[in-house]
Every structure is written in structure tokens, then in C-alpha cells.
């Protein structure tokens, strides 16, 4: 029997509407995987659905927190579990999102052939209206080191983007964790990318289903974007020694420009109906 290499972690809070489809996509993978679900004190029917539909499934481990540890805290509990397990590759998935059936097989194939810290690809974004689009990335398929990514004009964690399209190698995960004070996973993924090369694949490795992400609409709020801008520039200061002066200035101004243009358009259309 082949050893299971990849752990897919699903941190969840009140995810009853999407959890079943996410689990089915994990179980449909063309290689064996194990699925970890950590429920963060859901108040809906999430746990009941999991137990009713998957109680006999040996590939699934369900853990229920005694107290709500917050979104980021729950992500970190998933990483803690992985670090003490026998699995060697790690992938996040969030309730409602899905994985193409060969997603894990593609990532494992790269890890088996190459010593890299992260494997990442593209993702499919499914809108609430059912329409979808595939994200774009100007990087070529293959190896990319941290310095090369930076001097190509990418803020490093942006090549990973949506969590469900990337996978980690345990050898480089170490004790890195998500930080409450920073938005999303920028600083976390940067720390891992520092360690070794990233392998980018020009294939869809994850499916983001917007319907199940309640916080997605907040991305148009001023406070959200101010927080993003702050997080971005704090992260940029931490890595500026790796950058040429030109690219440091370029990366500094890019997000500021994006923020100004976005809200100029927003207020223009708001005032003009």
C-alpha cells in the first residue's frame, strides 16, 4: 500500500453550505490523500453534515475546537497538526472551494522530482452568477527563486495567491505560522518562499467558489484596502534588502497607484450615479 503523502486541511466555521462539495472533491483525487477538518465551534449544521455523510470515511479526521480560536488561529492549528503528522506535503482548502481531480497528483509529481518549497499553479474563480474566469500569471512554468521573483516585479506571495492552488513541502514549513496582525497569508508564504525555489505550473490546481466566501465583498471597502496597503508595505520593508532600488520603488508605488485609481473610480461613479 502506497504511503499517503498529502494532507488537505479544511479549517471551517459555519460552512454547512459548502463543506460536502469540498470533501467530495478531495475524495475524488486521483492519488490517496488524507483530509483534516478542524471545526471552530460552528453554530450551524456543519459538524452534523460531516458526521452524517462521512462518518465511515477513514481518509477524514474531524477535530472540534472547544473554544473559537479565530480564523487565523484555526489556520495555525491545521499547520500544527501537519507538523506532528507523518504527511510530507500540505494543502489548504476552504468550505465551498474545490480541487480539480488531478490537483494533488500534479503537485506531488513536482515535489517527487524536484526539491522545492512550494508548488503553485492557477485557480478558477467561480462568480455568484455561475460565470468563471481563470487567473493569469506572467511567470513561466518552472523554477523561480525568491530574488528572481522579486526582480521580475512580483511581490513574492502574489505568485501563490488563492490558497487552494498551492502546496507546501514540510521540509521548508518549519515553525512559520500566520500572524493575526497581517492580512491574509503574505508574510507566511514569503517566509517559506525565502527558503528554496518555487515551482510554478501553468495549470488550474484550485477552484475558488465566491458564493461561499462571505468576506469577499469586503474587498471593495476602504478599510479593507487600507489594511491591505499597510500589510503590503510592511512586508515590502522586510524584504527590501533583496531588491534593486528600481524594483523597490516600483513595487512601493504599484499598490499605492492601484489604491488611488480604484477609489477615484469608485467615488466618481458614486457621485455621478
Coordinates of C-alpha atoms in Angstrom, one line a residue, residues 18 21-26 28-29 91-104 121-127 130-135 160-166 203-213:
X18 CA -20.2 24.2 1.0
X21 CA -18.8 19.5 -2.1
X22 CA -15.3 20.4 -0.9
X23 CA -14.9 17.0 0.8
X24 CA -16.2 15.2 -2.3
X25 CA -13.6 17.0 -4.5
X26 CA -10.9 15.9 -2.0
X28 CA -12.1 12.3 -5.9
X29 CA -8.4 13.0 -6.1
X91 CA -2.6 21.9 1.1
X92 CA -5.3 24.3 2.4
X93 CA -8.9 24.1 1.1
X94 CA -11.8 26.3 2.4
X95 CA -15.5 25.2 2.6
X96 CA -17.2 25.5 -0.8
X97 CA -14.0 25.6 -2.8
X98 CA -12.9 22.6 -4.8
X99 CA -9.9 20.8 -6.2
X100 CA -9.6 19.5 -9.8
X101 CA -9.3 15.8 -9.5
X102 CA -5.6 15.7 -10.5
X103 CA -4.6 18.7 -8.4
X104 CA -2.7 16.8 -5.7
X121 CA -0.4 27.0 -10.2
X122 CA -3.5 28.8 -11.4
X123 CA -7.0 28.9 -10.0
X124 CA -10.5 29.1 -11.4
X125 CA -12.7 31.8 -9.9
X126 CA -16.4 30.9 -10.0
X127 CA -18.7 34.0 -9.5
X130 CA -22.1 31.0 -12.2
X131 CA -19.7 32.5 -14.7
X132 CA -16.0 31.8 -14.1
X133 CA -12.6 33.0 -15.2
X134 CA -9.1 31.7 -14.8
X135 CA -6.5 33.8 -13.1
X160 CA 0.8 31.9 -4.8
X161 CA -2.4 34.0 -4.4
X162 CA -5.5 32.0 -3.6
X163 CA -4.6 29.3 -1.0
X164 CA -6.2 26.4 -2.7
X165 CA -3.9 26.4 -5.7
X166 CA -0.6 25.9 -3.8
X203 CA -2.4 24.6 -14.9
X204 CA -5.5 25.1 -12.7
X205 CA -4.8 23.5 -9.3
X206 CA -7.7 25.0 -7.3
X207 CA -11.3 26.3 -7.7
X208 CA -12.4 29.4 -5.7
X209 CA -16.2 29.5 -5.4
X210 CA -17.1 33.1 -4.5
X211 CA -20.6 32.1 -3.2
X212 CA -19.2 30.6 -0.1
X213 CA -16.8 33.4 0.8

